[in-house]
Amino acid sequence: MADTFDTSKPIYKQLIDQFYWKIIRGELKAGEKLPSVRETAVEVGVNPNTVSRTYNEMERAEVVETKRGQGTFVTENQQIIHELKEEMKQIQIKQFVREMEAMGYTAKEMIADLTRYLEEEYHDRG
Amino acid sequence: MIEVKNVKKRYLTKTAIEHITVNIPKGGITGLVGENGSGKSTFLKILAGLVRPTKGTVLVDGNVVSRRLADRIAYLSEQDTFYSFYRVKELVAFYETQFRDFNKERAEELISFMKLDLNSKIKTLSKGNRGRLKIVLTLARDAPVLLLDEPLSGLDPMVRDSIVKSLISFIDLERQTVLITTHEINEMEPLFDRVIAIKNGQILGMADSEEIRDQEGLTIVDWMKKKYE
C-alpha cells in the first residue's frame, strides 16, 4: 500500500518506475493491457489523479498507449522496451559505481571484485 | 468551488479561527492538517453550514453556505450519532428519505465493500464497523462537496485501510470536491491532491502535494512542521 512509496518524492514518478520494472521484467508484456486508473489507484493506495499523471507521462514517453474506449496498453514497439531496459541498466551501473567510489574503490578494484563475485555466484549455482 | 473570505469564528472569549481566506478549486481531495485545537474542525463545520461564522463569508458554488445547502454538502462528523436501535438497512432507508442525492445502489455496493451486514443492529456493531458505516452513508451521496472530519480517528489499521480504499474507489474526483481533516497524515497523504496547513486558527499555507515532494523534497508532515516553525 502507501508504505511502498517514499512520500518525500513525487509518487507519480515512483509509480512510473514500478511500471517500468514490471515491463522490463516481463511481468507486463508488450501489448498487454494495464489495469484501469481506478484499479491501480485502489491497489497501490494512492489518489487516482496521481495514477492518471503516471499513465500520461508513460504515454508521453511512448512506453504505453491509450486506445480510446479500450484502455491503456504496453507498447508493442520492442525498440522502446529495449531502450527502457538499457536506461535502467545504466542507472543501476551508475549507482553501483558511485557507491563503490564513495567507499574509496578504484575502477580496477571494482572490476576485480565484481568478477570474483560473479564467479562465486555462478559457481554456487552450479 | 469553495470561496472563503476573511472568516472568523469566536466562541465567547475564545477565537477559534480568524483571517481565513482561501479558494478551493472544484474536484480533488484537499487535506486540512494541523495540531489539536488548530481550528480544523471548526473550519469544516463552517463550510458545512453547521456553525455560523462571526465574520466573513463562505460561498459554495456561488451560494452562501447555510443549512439549506445541506443537500449539496455531505458532512461526516467526528462524533458517533446513529440511532442505536436501528438496523443497518433501516438506517440506509432513513438516509434515503433525508437526502435527495442519496444513491441506494452505491450504498449497497459500499456495504458489501465494507463487509457490513444489512441486518445488524447499530448497537451491536463494533467501533470499527460503525466507522465504516459512517463512511458508507457519506460516500453514498452524490453531493458535489464532501467534508470528512477525522474519518480514521481512533480506528484500528484494518478499518483505516478499508476506509482509505473506499475513498479511492467511490469518490468521483472530477465532480466531487473533498475536504478531509486528519491526524493520520502518513496514511492519508497519498490521497491528497493538495494540503492546507492550519495553526492557531489561521491558514499557514496551501500547496499541491506532488509539488511539495518534487520541489521541496518533503513529506507532508515535514512540510507542515516547516510551516509551523
mmCIF file of C-alpha atoms in Angstrom:
data_model
loop_
_atom_site.group_PDB
_atom_site.id
_atom_site.type_symbol
_atom_site.label_atom_id
_atom_site.label_comp_id
_atom_site.label_asym_id
_atom_site.label_seq_id
_atom_site.Cartn_x
_atom_site.Cartn_y
_atom_site.Cartn_z
ATOM 1 C CA MET A 1 0.000 0.000 0.000
ATOM 2 C CA ALA A 2 1.014 3.561 0.700
ATOM 3 C CA ASP A 3 4.138 2.446 2.548
ATOM 4 C CA THR A 4 5.645 1.194 -0.692
ATOM 5 C CA PHE A 5 6.320 4.850 -1.534
ATOM 6 C CA ASP A 6 8.852 7.333 -0.261
ATOM 7 C CA THR A 7 6.468 10.233 0.399
ATOM 8 C CA SER A 8 9.242 12.814 0.243
ATOM 9 C CA LYS A 9 9.477 12.139 -3.512
ATOM 10 C CA PRO A 10 6.780 12.542 -6.171
ATOM 11 C CA ILE A 11 4.530 9.489 -6.071
ATOM 12 C CA TYR A 12 3.708 9.602 -9.783
ATOM 13 C CA LYS A 13 7.403 9.176 -10.619
ATOM 14 C CA GLN A 14 7.813 6.233 -8.246
ATOM 15 C CA LEU A 15 4.771 4.650 -9.818
ATOM 16 C CA ILE A 16 6.301 5.127 -13.277
ATOM 17 C CA ASP A 17 9.428 3.272 -12.058
ATOM 18 C CA GLN A 18 7.275 0.443 -10.695
ATOM 19 C CA PHE A 19 5.550 0.041 -14.070
ATOM 20 C CA TYR A 20 8.859 0.228 -15.968
ATOM 21 C CA TRP A 21 10.296 -2.534 -13.779
ATOM 22 C CA LYS A 22 7.278 -4.696 -14.476
ATOM 23 C CA ILE A 23 7.674 -4.154 -18.214
ATOM 24 C CA ILE A 24 11.423 -4.842 -18.161
ATOM 25 C CA ARG A 25 10.998 -7.993 -16.087
ATOM 26 C CA GLY A 26 8.224 -9.153 -18.398
ATOM 27 C CA GLU A 27 5.523 -9.103 -15.720
ATOM 28 C CA LEU A 28 3.762 -6.747 -18.095
ATOM 29 C CA LYS A 29 4.271 -7.910 -21.654
ATOM 30 C CA ALA A 30 4.359 -5.947 -24.904
ATOM 31 C CA GLY A 31 0.800 -5.159 -25.941
ATOM 32 C CA GLU A 32 -0.645 -6.161 -22.559
ATOM 33 C CA LYS A 33 -3.440 -4.081 -21.061
ATOM 34 C CA LEU A 34 -2.722 -2.102 -17.908
ATOM 35 C CA PRO A 35 -5.281 -2.078 -15.097
ATOM 36 C CA SER A 36 -7.620 0.941 -15.203
ATOM 37 C CA VAL A 37 -6.571 4.106 -13.395
ATOM 38 C CA ARG A 38 -9.049 3.389 -10.612
ATOM 39 C CA GLU A 39 -7.926 -0.242 -10.229
ATOM 40 C CA THR A 40 -4.290 0.787 -9.946
ATOM 41 C CA ALA A 41 -5.186 3.563 -7.504
ATOM 42 C CA VAL A 42 -7.023 1.141 -5.219
ATOM 43 C CA GLU A 43 -4.276 -1.472 -5.492
ATOM 44 C CA VAL A 44 -1.431 0.844 -4.540
ATOM 45 C CA GLY A 45 -3.467 3.126 -2.270
ATOM 46 C CA VAL A 46 -2.974 6.483 -3.974
ATOM 47 C CA ASN A 47 -5.129 9.254 -5.423
ATOM 48 C CA PRO A 48 -6.487 8.339 -8.914
ATOM 49 C CA ASN A 49 -5.282 11.736 -10.174
ATOM 50 C CA THR A 50 -1.732 10.641 -9.353
ATOM 51 C CA VAL A 51 -2.219 7.441 -11.353
ATOM 52 C CA SER A 52 -3.608 9.445 -14.300
ATOM 53 C CA ARG A 53 -0.474 11.526 -14.244
ATOM 54 C CA THR A 54 1.662 8.368 -14.231
ATOM 55 C CA TYR A 55 -0.242 6.984 -17.233
ATOM 56 C CA ASN A 56 0.015 10.327 -19.073
ATOM 57 C CA GLU A 57 3.773 10.542 -18.509
ATOM 58 C CA MET A 58 4.301 6.958 -19.666
ATOM 59 C CA GLU A 59 2.221 7.718 -22.720
ATOM 60 C CA ARG A 60 4.326 10.788 -23.489
ATOM 61 C CA ALA A 61 7.403 8.569 -23.253
ATOM 62 C CA GLU A 62 5.621 6.224 -25.706
ATOM 63 C CA VAL A 63 6.032 3.262 -23.357
ATOM 64 C CA VAL A 64 2.269 2.823 -23.196
ATOM 65 C CA GLU A 65 -0.544 3.876 -25.460
ATOM 66 C CA THR A 66 -4.154 4.630 -24.729
ATOM 67 C CA LYS A 67 -6.717 3.343 -27.185
ATOM 68 C CA ARG A 68 -9.983 5.226 -26.998
ATOM 69 C CA GLY A 69 -12.645 3.311 -25.162
ATOM 70 C CA GLN A 70 -10.370 0.314 -24.663
ATOM 71 C CA GLY A 71 -7.802 1.288 -22.086
ATOM 72 C CA THR A 72 -4.060 1.672 -21.769
ATOM 73 C CA PHE A 73 -1.646 -0.873 -23.258
ATOM 74 C CA VAL A 74 2.096 -1.539 -23.091
ATOM 75 C CA THR A 75 3.703 -0.598 -26.404
ATOM 76 C CA GLU A 76 4.309 -3.341 -28.983
ATOM 77 C CA ASN A 77 7.426 -1.492 -30.085
ATOM 78 C CA GLN A 78 10.320 -3.710 -28.935
ATOM 79 C CA GLN A 79 12.798 -0.928 -29.643
ATOM 80 C CA ILE A 80 11.210 1.243 -26.926
ATOM 81 C CA ILE A 81 11.193 -1.619 -24.426
ATOM 82 C CA HIS A 82 14.814 -2.326 -25.278
ATOM 83 C CA GLU A 83 15.728 1.333 -24.701
ATOM 84 C CA LEU A 84 13.910 1.261 -21.373
ATOM 85 C CA LYS A 85 15.947 -1.743 -20.336
ATOM 86 C CA GLU A 86 19.213 -0.110 -21.425
ATOM 87 C CA GLU A 87 18.308 3.026 -19.499
ATOM 88 C CA MET A 88 17.595 1.049 -16.327
ATOM 89 C CA LYS A 89 20.873 -0.826 -16.767
ATOM 90 C CA GLN A 90 22.798 2.443 -16.958
ATOM 91 C CA ILE A 91 21.056 3.712 -13.829
ATOM 92 C CA GLN A 92 21.965 0.568 -11.889
ATOM 93 C CA ILE A 93 25.578 0.601 -13.037
ATOM 94 C CA LYS A 94 25.920 4.273 -12.235
ATOM 95 C CA GLN A 95 24.540 3.748 -8.758
ATOM 96 C CA PHE A 96 26.891 0.816 -8.109
ATOM 97 C CA VAL A 97 29.911 2.775 -9.315
ATOM 98 C CA ARG A 98 29.014 5.883 -7.312
ATOM 99 C CA GLU A 99 28.682 3.954 -4.093
ATOM 100 C CA MET A 100 31.892 1.990 -4.662
ATOM 101 C CA GLU A 101 33.686 5.275 -5.370
ATOM 102 C CA ALA A 102 32.281 6.758 -2.205
ATOM 103 C CA MET A 103 33.858 3.858 -0.308
ATOM 104 C CA GLY A 104 37.193 4.595 -1.986
ATOM 105 C CA TYR A 105 37.489 1.761 -4.517
ATOM 106 C CA THR A 106 39.276 2.270 -7.830
ATOM 107 C CA ALA A 107 37.894 1.188 -11.207
ATOM 108 C CA LYS A 108 40.329 -1.733 -11.312
ATOM 109 C CA GLU A 109 39.229 -2.948 -7.880
ATOM 110 C CA MET A 110 35.588 -2.655 -8.834
ATOM 111 C CA ILE A 111 36.081 -4.837 -11.901
ATOM 112 C CA ALA A 112 38.165 -7.376 -9.976
ATOM 113 C CA ASP A 113 35.652 -7.559 -7.131
ATOM 114 C CA LEU A 114 32.713 -7.785 -9.480
ATOM 115 C CA THR A 115 34.379 -10.544 -11.495
ATOM 116 C CA ARG A 116 35.197 -12.511 -8.317
ATOM 117 C CA TYR A 117 31.669 -12.037 -7.025
ATOM 118 C CA LEU A 118 30.122 -13.243 -10.263
ATOM 119 C CA GLU A 119 32.435 -16.270 -10.426
ATOM 120 C CA GLU A 120 31.443 -17.294 -6.890
ATOM 121 C CA GLU A 121 27.781 -16.594 -7.533
ATOM 122 C CA TYR A 122 27.730 -18.782 -10.661
ATOM 123 C CA HIS A 123 29.941 -21.395 -9.057
ATOM 124 C CA ASP A 124 27.457 -21.669 -6.147
ATOM 125 C CA ARG A 125 24.575 -22.037 -8.545
ATOM 126 C CA GLY A 126 26.458 -24.829 -10.278
ATOM 127 C CA MET B 1 -15.819 25.931 -5.849
ATOM 128 C CA ILE B 2 -15.375 26.832 -2.166
ATOM 129 C CA GLU B 3 -14.592 30.507 -1.598
ATOM 130 C CA VAL B 4 -13.794 31.608 1.924
ATOM 131 C CA LYS B 5 -13.350 35.320 2.577
ATOM 132 C CA ASN B 6 -11.903 36.695 5.794
ATOM 133 C CA VAL B 7 -13.772 34.258 8.004
ATOM 134 C CA LYS B 8 -13.608 34.493 11.785
ATOM 135 C CA LYS B 9 -15.307 32.431 14.474
ATOM 136 C CA ARG B 10 -15.292 33.436 18.108
ATOM 137 C CA TYR B 11 -16.813 31.370 20.903
ATOM 138 C CA LEU B 12 -17.480 33.807 23.785
ATOM 139 C CA THR B 13 -13.932 34.901 24.586
ATOM 140 C CA LYS B 14 -12.029 32.336 22.554
ATOM 141 C CA THR B 15 -11.236 32.903 18.879
ATOM 142 C CA ALA B 16 -11.316 29.528 17.098
ATOM 143 C CA ILE B 17 -10.320 30.772 13.649
ATOM 144 C CA GLU B 18 -9.698 34.151 12.033
ATOM 145 C CA HIS B 19 -8.424 35.813 8.845
ATOM 146 C CA ILE B 20 -9.275 32.699 6.870
ATOM 147 C CA THR B 21 -9.270 33.469 3.152
ATOM 148 C CA VAL B 22 -8.904 30.608 0.722
ATOM 149 C CA ASN B 23 -10.240 29.360 -2.607
ATOM 150 C CA ILE B 24 -10.531 25.643 -3.068
ATOM 151 C CA PRO B 25 -10.973 24.639 -6.718
ATOM 152 C CA LYS B 26 -13.528 22.123 -7.919
ATOM 153 C CA GLY B 27 -12.605 18.459 -7.773
ATOM 154 C CA GLY B 28 -9.874 16.567 -5.990
ATOM 155 C CA ILE B 29 -9.074 15.866 -2.380
ATOM 156 C CA THR B 30 -7.784 18.567 -0.062
ATOM 157 C CA GLY B 31 -6.246 17.628 3.279
ATOM 158 C CA LEU B 32 -6.635 20.011 6.210
ATOM 159 C CA VAL B 33 -3.715 19.407 8.537
ATOM 160 C CA GLY B 34 -2.729 20.940 11.855
ATOM 161 C CA GLU B 35 -2.289 20.143 15.528
ATOM 162 C CA ASN B 36 -5.139 19.589 18.012
ATOM 163 C CA GLY B 37 -7.129 22.735 18.637
ATOM 164 C CA SER B 38 -5.776 24.429 15.499
ATOM 165 C CA GLY B 39 -9.307 25.118 14.245
ATOM 166 C CA LYS B 40 -9.577 22.414 11.557
ATOM 167 C CA SER B 41 -12.907 21.048 12.765
ATOM 168 C CA THR B 42 -14.418 24.499 13.311
ATOM 169 C CA PHE B 43 -13.419 25.417 9.770
ATOM 170 C CA LEU B 44 -15.047 22.265 8.386
ATOM 171 C CA LYS B 45 -18.238 22.890 10.396
ATOM 172 C CA ILE B 46 -18.434 26.414 8.995
ATOM 173 C CA LEU B 47 -18.088 25.037 5.454
ATOM 174 C CA ALA B 48 -20.847 22.540 6.259
ATOM 175 C CA GLY B 49 -23.133 25.344 7.459
ATOM 176 C CA LEU B 50 -23.288 23.813 10.941
ATOM 177 C CA VAL B 51 -21.536 26.753 12.566
ATOM 178 C CA ARG B 52 -22.178 30.350 11.582
ATOM 179 C CA PRO B 53 -19.056 32.489 11.208
ATOM 180 C CA THR B 54 -18.779 35.569 13.450
ATOM 181 C CA LYS B 55 -17.402 37.466 10.448
ATOM 182 C CA GLY B 56 -16.727 36.844 6.752
ATOM 183 C CA THR B 57 -18.417 34.839 4.005
ATOM 184 C CA VAL B 58 -18.319 31.306 2.694
ATOM 185 C CA LEU B 59 -19.575 30.524 -0.800
ATOM 186 C CA VAL B 60 -20.003 27.024 -2.147
ATOM 187 C CA ASP B 61 -20.533 27.019 -5.917
ATOM 188 C CA GLY B 62 -21.510 30.684 -5.669
ATOM 189 C CA ASN B 63 -24.089 30.201 -2.898
ATOM 190 C CA VAL B 64 -23.759 31.469 0.664
ATOM 191 C CA VAL B 65 -23.456 28.470 2.948
ATOM 192 C CA SER B 66 -26.315 27.709 5.313
ATOM 193 C CA ARG B 67 -28.058 24.575 6.497
ATOM 194 C CA ARG B 68 -30.264 24.927 3.414
ATOM 195 C CA LEU B 69 -27.231 24.000 1.339
ATOM 196 C CA ALA B 70 -27.066 20.695 3.219
ATOM 197 C CA ASP B 71 -28.421 18.842 0.223
ATOM 198 C CA ARG B 72 -25.274 19.754 -1.700
ATOM 199 C CA ILE B 73 -22.780 19.108 1.075
ATOM 200 C CA ALA B 74 -22.192 15.719 2.698
ATOM 201 C CA TYR B 75 -20.605 16.090 6.123
ATOM 202 C CA LEU B 76 -19.056 13.262 8.111
ATOM 203 C CA SER B 77 -18.858 14.150 11.776
ATOM 204 C CA GLU B 78 -16.150 13.011 14.143
ATOM 205 C CA GLN B 79 -18.965 12.149 16.553
ATOM 206 C CA ASP B 80 -20.917 8.944 16.567
ATOM 207 C CA THR B 81 -24.579 9.870 16.439
ATOM 208 C CA PHE B 82 -26.587 6.992 14.999
ATOM 209 C CA TYR B 83 -29.878 5.774 16.448
ATOM 210 C CA SER B 84 -28.663 2.625 18.157
ATOM 211 C CA PHE B 85 -31.972 0.784 17.861
ATOM 212 C CA TYR B 86 -31.898 0.847 14.047
ATOM 213 C CA ARG B 87 -30.639 -1.963 11.878
ATOM 214 C CA VAL B 88 -28.141 -1.086 9.115
ATOM 215 C CA LYS B 89 -30.831 -1.416 6.418
ATOM 216 C CA GLU B 90 -33.233 0.823 8.378
ATOM 217 C CA LEU B 91 -30.571 3.473 8.726
ATOM 218 C CA VAL B 92 -29.896 3.307 4.974
ATOM 219 C CA ALA B 93 -33.639 3.680 4.295
ATOM 220 C CA PHE B 94 -33.765 6.638 6.692
ATOM 221 C CA TYR B 95 -30.870 8.362 4.928
ATOM 222 C CA GLU B 96 -32.609 7.776 1.617
ATOM 223 C CA THR B 97 -35.613 9.772 2.886
ATOM 224 C CA GLN B 98 -33.388 12.576 4.201
ATOM 225 C CA PHE B 99 -31.153 13.255 1.211
ATOM 226 C CA ARG B 100 -32.340 13.598 -2.363
ATOM 227 C CA ASP B 101 -28.854 12.781 -3.659
ATOM 228 C CA PHE B 102 -28.656 9.518 -1.699
ATOM 229 C CA ASN B 103 -27.713 6.751 -4.125
ATOM 230 C CA LYS B 104 -29.139 3.488 -2.799
ATOM 231 C CA GLU B 105 -27.282 1.266 -5.256
ATOM 232 C CA ARG B 106 -23.978 2.834 -4.294
ATOM 233 C CA ALA B 107 -24.890 2.430 -0.611
ATOM 234 C CA GLU B 108 -25.395 -1.289 -1.219
ATOM 235 C CA GLU B 109 -22.101 -1.576 -3.109
ATOM 236 C CA LEU B 110 -20.352 0.226 -0.270
ATOM 237 C CA ILE B 111 -21.956 -2.019 2.336
ATOM 238 C CA SER B 112 -20.676 -5.116 0.581
ATOM 239 C CA PHE B 113 -17.265 -3.464 0.011
ATOM 240 C CA MET B 114 -17.072 -2.840 3.779
ATOM 241 C CA LYS B 115 -18.435 -6.346 4.511
ATOM 242 C CA LEU B 116 -21.238 -4.999 6.683
ATOM 243 C CA ASP B 117 -24.444 -6.932 7.305
ATOM 244 C CA LEU B 118 -27.686 -5.111 6.441
ATOM 245 C CA ASN B 119 -29.470 -6.917 9.272
ATOM 246 C CA SER B 120 -27.039 -5.971 12.054
ATOM 247 C CA LYS B 121 -28.341 -3.693 14.796
ATOM 248 C CA ILE B 122 -26.329 -0.482 15.091
ATOM 249 C CA LYS B 123 -25.791 -1.007 18.819
ATOM 250 C CA THR B 124 -24.170 -4.399 18.212
ATOM 251 C CA LEU B 125 -21.658 -3.028 15.692
ATOM 252 C CA SER B 126 -18.014 -2.749 16.728
ATOM 253 C CA LYS B 127 -16.453 0.700 16.806
ATOM 254 C CA GLY B 128 -14.643 -0.141 13.558
ATOM 255 C CA ASN B 129 -17.830 -1.157 11.795
ATOM 256 C CA ARG B 130 -19.598 1.992 12.995
ATOM 257 C CA GLY B 131 -16.689 3.944 11.480
ATOM 258 C CA ARG B 132 -17.157 2.006 8.232
ATOM 259 C CA LEU B 133 -20.918 2.636 8.279
ATOM 260 C CA LYS B 134 -20.399 6.395 8.680
ATOM 261 C CA ILE B 135 -18.222 6.336 5.557
ATOM 262 C CA VAL B 136 -20.828 4.276 3.665
ATOM 263 C CA LEU B 137 -23.572 6.803 4.404
ATOM 264 C CA THR B 138 -21.402 9.760 3.414
ATOM 265 C CA LEU B 139 -19.983 8.286 0.199
ATOM 266 C CA ALA B 140 -23.401 7.030 -0.876
ATOM 267 C CA ARG B 141 -24.437 10.620 -1.535
ATOM 268 C CA ASP B 142 -23.879 12.215 -4.954
ATOM 269 C CA ALA B 143 -23.117 15.525 -3.244
ATOM 270 C CA PRO B 144 -20.746 17.894 -5.057
ATOM 271 C CA VAL B 145 -18.977 18.635 -1.765
ATOM 272 C CA LEU B 146 -17.829 16.029 0.771
ATOM 273 C CA LEU B 147 -16.468 17.174 4.135
ATOM 274 C CA LEU B 148 -14.911 14.458 6.290
ATOM 275 C CA ASP B 149 -13.862 15.270 9.841
ATOM 276 C CA GLU B 150 -11.203 12.830 11.087
ATOM 277 C CA PRO B 151 -12.538 9.750 9.248
ATOM 278 C CA LEU B 152 -9.746 7.471 10.564
ATOM 279 C CA SER B 153 -9.572 8.722 14.131
ATOM 280 C CA GLY B 154 -9.480 6.026 16.807
ATOM 281 C CA LEU B 155 -9.859 3.126 14.361
ATOM 282 C CA ASP B 156 -7.568 0.123 14.002
ATOM 283 C CA PRO B 157 -5.266 -0.355 10.958
ATOM 284 C CA MET B 158 -7.584 -2.816 9.167
ATOM 285 C CA VAL B 159 -10.518 -0.424 9.390
ATOM 286 C CA ARG B 160 -8.379 2.559 8.392
ATOM 287 C CA ASP B 161 -7.154 0.636 5.352
ATOM 288 C CA SER B 162 -10.701 -0.248 4.260
ATOM 289 C CA ILE B 163 -11.762 3.386 4.653
ATOM 290 C CA VAL B 164 -8.814 4.707 2.619
ATOM 291 C CA LYS B 165 -9.583 2.169 -0.138
ATOM 292 C CA SER B 166 -13.287 3.046 -0.124
ATOM 293 C CA LEU B 167 -12.415 6.718 -0.593
ATOM 294 C CA ILE B 168 -10.241 5.851 -3.612
ATOM 295 C CA SER B 169 -12.888 3.535 -5.065
ATOM 296 C CA PHE B 170 -16.042 5.557 -4.599
ATOM 297 C CA ILE B 171 -15.196 9.262 -4.800
ATOM 298 C CA ASP B 172 -15.723 10.831 -8.218
ATOM 299 C CA LEU B 173 -12.729 13.161 -8.253
ATOM 300 C CA GLU B 174 -13.822 15.099 -11.305
ATOM 301 C CA ARG B 175 -17.230 16.014 -9.953
ATOM 302 C CA GLN B 176 -16.737 15.929 -6.213
ATOM 303 C CA THR B 177 -14.722 18.365 -4.118
ATOM 304 C CA VAL B 178 -13.499 16.653 -0.974
ATOM 305 C CA LEU B 179 -12.028 18.106 2.213
ATOM 306 C CA ILE B 180 -10.604 15.847 4.897
ATOM 307 C CA THR B 181 -9.229 16.820 8.303
ATOM 308 C CA THR B 182 -6.814 14.287 9.737
ATOM 309 C CA HIS B 183 -4.134 13.477 12.242
ATOM 310 C CA GLU B 184 -3.186 10.354 10.327
ATOM 311 C CA ILE B 185 -1.245 12.308 7.733
ATOM 312 C CA ASN B 186 1.118 9.445 6.873
ATOM 313 C CA GLU B 187 -1.760 7.215 5.874
ATOM 314 C CA MET B 188 -3.741 9.871 4.073
ATOM 315 C CA GLU B 189 -1.030 11.777 2.229
ATOM 316 C CA PRO B 190 -1.009 9.619 -0.940
ATOM 317 C CA LEU B 191 -4.683 10.597 -1.263
ATOM 318 C CA PHE B 192 -4.296 14.354 -1.127
ATOM 319 C CA ASP B 193 -4.165 16.457 -4.273
ATOM 320 C CA ARG B 194 -3.332 19.433 -2.095
ATOM 321 C CA VAL B 195 -2.970 20.299 1.565
ATOM 322 C CA ILE B 196 -3.798 23.270 3.756
ATOM 323 C CA ALA B 197 -1.853 23.755 6.997
ATOM 324 C CA ILE B 198 -3.685 25.414 9.896
ATOM 325 C CA LYS B 199 -2.215 26.699 13.143
ATOM 326 C CA ASN B 200 -3.883 28.728 15.912
ATOM 327 C CA GLY B 201 -6.949 29.290 13.764
ATOM 328 C CA GLN B 202 -5.056 30.685 10.788
ATOM 329 C CA ILE B 203 -4.018 29.242 7.453
ATOM 330 C CA LEU B 204 -0.243 28.925 7.141
ATOM 331 C CA GLY B 205 -0.264 27.795 3.536
ATOM 332 C CA MET B 206 -1.813 25.703 0.798
ATOM 333 C CA ALA B 207 0.225 23.603 -1.646
ATOM 334 C CA ASP B 208 -0.041 20.832 -4.229
ATOM 335 C CA SER B 209 1.116 17.547 -2.640
ATOM 336 C CA GLU B 210 3.266 16.408 -5.557
ATOM 337 C CA GLU B 211 4.864 19.854 -5.797
ATOM 338 C CA ILE B 212 5.831 19.667 -2.114
ATOM 339 C CA ARG B 213 7.577 16.363 -2.878
ATOM 340 C CA ASP B 214 9.036 17.436 -6.210
ATOM 341 C CA GLN B 215 10.253 20.928 -5.373
ATOM 342 C CA GLU B 216 10.953 20.737 -1.651
ATOM 343 C CA GLY B 217 11.671 17.012 -1.273
ATOM 344 C CA LEU B 218 9.474 16.921 1.812
ATOM 345 C CA THR B 219 6.759 14.642 3.148
ATOM 346 C CA ILE B 220 3.506 16.396 4.049
ATOM 347 C CA VAL B 221 4.326 16.027 7.756
ATOM 348 C CA ASP B 222 7.736 17.688 7.271
ATOM 349 C CA TRP B 223 6.190 20.418 5.128
ATOM 350 C CA MET B 224 3.650 21.099 7.887
ATOM 351 C CA LYS B 225 6.403 21.182 10.531
ATOM 352 C CA LYS B 226 8.343 23.641 8.412
ATOM 353 C CA LYS B 227 5.265 25.853 8.114
ATOM 354 C CA TYR B 228 4.762 25.601 11.882
ATOM 355 C CA GLU B 229 8.251 26.896 12.696
#
